[in-house]
Amino acid sequence: MQFEFELSTQTQTPNSNSMRSPYLTALFNPLNIATLMLAVAAGLCAAWWLFPLGLIVWGVMVYGIASDPSLRRMQMMQARAPMAQRFQPLFDRIERAQASIYNTVSDSHRRVQPILEPLRDEVDALVERAYQLCQRMTVLENYRSVQAVNDNSQAELFRIDTQLAEATDPLVKREYEEARRAVQKRIDALQAIGTQSARVEAQLSSMIAALSGVQAELVRLHALGPELAGQLVPAQQRVLRELSSQLSQFEQEVARLSL
């Protein structure tokens, strides 16, 4: 079932520093700039071959910073647009759980880390999917919140019912019936959005609990060694994939609310 309505949202632009790409961050890193200047100075004042050698060292340093997964993840988080206040606190907790999982995997033993990295990648994909769902619901929830402030649909429905009962002309009655259907459709749309928002809110709470469980299990796997860790990781992957499947269902339900 689809509903037609007008949406009015305020777009917030993230800070320009938040939108800076990892490569720009690496290029403007003070240490990298100092290395480049040192390479130029060495080429001009000492020997020409020091400049290309210094340029190679500078390029390696820039690439090393730009390809740092933690930097990319942090900048992705900073670049995310705000969402409806109903969802923002819960999603913030999801992001904190994501950061904890990332740190646990990064700090694990070098023999265990390759086994745990697929879990980290699945968590990153899951959180990004949850963010996209929240962004879609933000448009609908903001519309519902604005409409709810000045909503007089029930009073309008009562007025139309009264006039419809008193009308005797068939054309007038048909106009009132069409008006009543339009008002009822608006009421149904707001109720459907409210119900879906509550379900998404509950799903985010469920994700927080599940990710906290994955985090606790990762700490345990960290101490078990690569052999046992490899045997227990699939169970955690199933947990994450089940969450992803649930998000897919929510995405379909939200799509039915949209045009």
mmCIF file of N, CA and C in Angstrom, residues 152-166 180 183-184 187:
data_model
loop_
_atom_site.group_PDB
_atom_site.id
_atom_site.type_symbol
_atom_site.label_atom_id
_atom_site.label_comp_id
_atom_site.label_asym_id
_atom_site.label_seq_id
_atom_site.Cartn_x
_atom_site.Cartn_y
_atom_site.Cartn_z
ATOM 1 N N ASN A 152 -5.465 18.019 12.719
ATOM 2 C CA ASN A 152 -6.877 18.119 13.133
ATOM 3 C C ASN A 152 -7.731 17.201 12.271
ATOM 4 N N SER A 153 -7.110 16.087 11.867
ATOM 5 C CA SER A 153 -7.777 15.190 10.925
ATOM 6 C C SER A 153 -9.050 14.601 11.505
ATOM 7 N N GLN A 154 -9.000 14.230 12.785
ATOM 8 C CA GLN A 154 -10.177 13.617 13.382
ATOM 9 C C GLN A 154 -11.343 14.600 13.449
ATOM 10 N N ALA A 155 -11.022 15.855 13.804
ATOM 11 C CA ALA A 155 -12.076 16.877 13.840
ATOM 12 C C ALA A 155 -12.623 17.130 12.436
ATOM 13 N N GLU A 156 -11.714 17.143 11.465
ATOM 14 C CA GLU A 156 -12.144 17.354 10.082
ATOM 15 C C GLU A 156 -13.002 16.189 9.610
ATOM 16 N N LEU A 157 -12.639 14.969 10.004
ATOM 17 C CA LEU A 157 -13.408 13.789 9.624
ATOM 18 C C LEU A 157 -14.810 13.846 10.242
ATOM 19 N N PHE A 158 -14.891 14.280 11.492
ATOM 20 C CA PHE A 158 -16.201 14.402 12.160
ATOM 21 C C PHE A 158 -17.064 15.436 11.459
ATOM 22 N N ARG A 159 -16.448 16.565 11.065
ATOM 23 C CA ARG A 159 -17.199 17.627 10.381
ATOM 24 C C ARG A 159 -17.746 17.116 9.042
ATOM 25 N N ILE A 160 -16.889 16.375 8.287
ATOM 26 C CA ILE A 160 -17.323 15.870 6.986
ATOM 27 C C ILE A 160 -18.444 14.845 7.162
ATOM 28 N N ASP A 161 -18.329 13.995 8.184
ATOM 29 C CA ASP A 161 -19.368 12.998 8.425
ATOM 30 C C ASP A 161 -20.702 13.666 8.743
ATOM 31 N N THR A 162 -20.632 14.743 9.514
ATOM 32 C CA THR A 162 -21.854 15.480 9.855
ATOM 33 C C THR A 162 -22.498 16.073 8.613
ATOM 34 N N GLN A 163 -21.657 16.720 7.779
ATOM 35 C CA GLN A 163 -22.176 17.337 6.552
ATOM 36 C C GLN A 163 -22.669 16.287 5.570
ATOM 37 N N LEU A 164 -21.976 15.146 5.550
ATOM 38 C CA LEU A 164 -22.385 14.071 4.650
ATOM 39 C C LEU A 164 -23.752 13.513 5.059
ATOM 40 N N ALA A 165 -23.987 13.400 6.354
ATOM 41 C CA ALA A 165 -25.272 12.887 6.834
ATOM 42 C C ALA A 165 -26.411 13.842 6.523
ATOM 43 N N GLU A 166 -26.123 15.142 6.462
ATOM 44 C CA GLU A 166 -27.154 16.138 6.220
ATOM 45 C C GLU A 166 -27.376 16.416 4.738
ATOM 46 N N ARG A 180 -13.794 12.885 2.383
ATOM 47 C CA ARG A 180 -13.601 11.963 3.512
ATOM 48 C C ARG A 180 -12.531 10.928 3.209
ATOM 49 N N VAL A 183 -9.080 12.556 3.600
ATOM 50 C CA VAL A 183 -8.696 12.742 5.011
ATOM 51 C C VAL A 183 -8.331 11.407 5.643
ATOM 52 N N GLN A 184 -9.134 10.384 5.369
ATOM 53 C CA GLN A 184 -8.854 9.065 5.937
ATOM 54 C C GLN A 184 -7.518 8.521 5.421
ATOM 55 N N ILE A 187 -4.812 10.129 7.415
ATOM 56 C CA ILE A 187 -4.740 9.536 8.751
ATOM 57 C C ILE A 187 -4.032 8.171 8.687
#
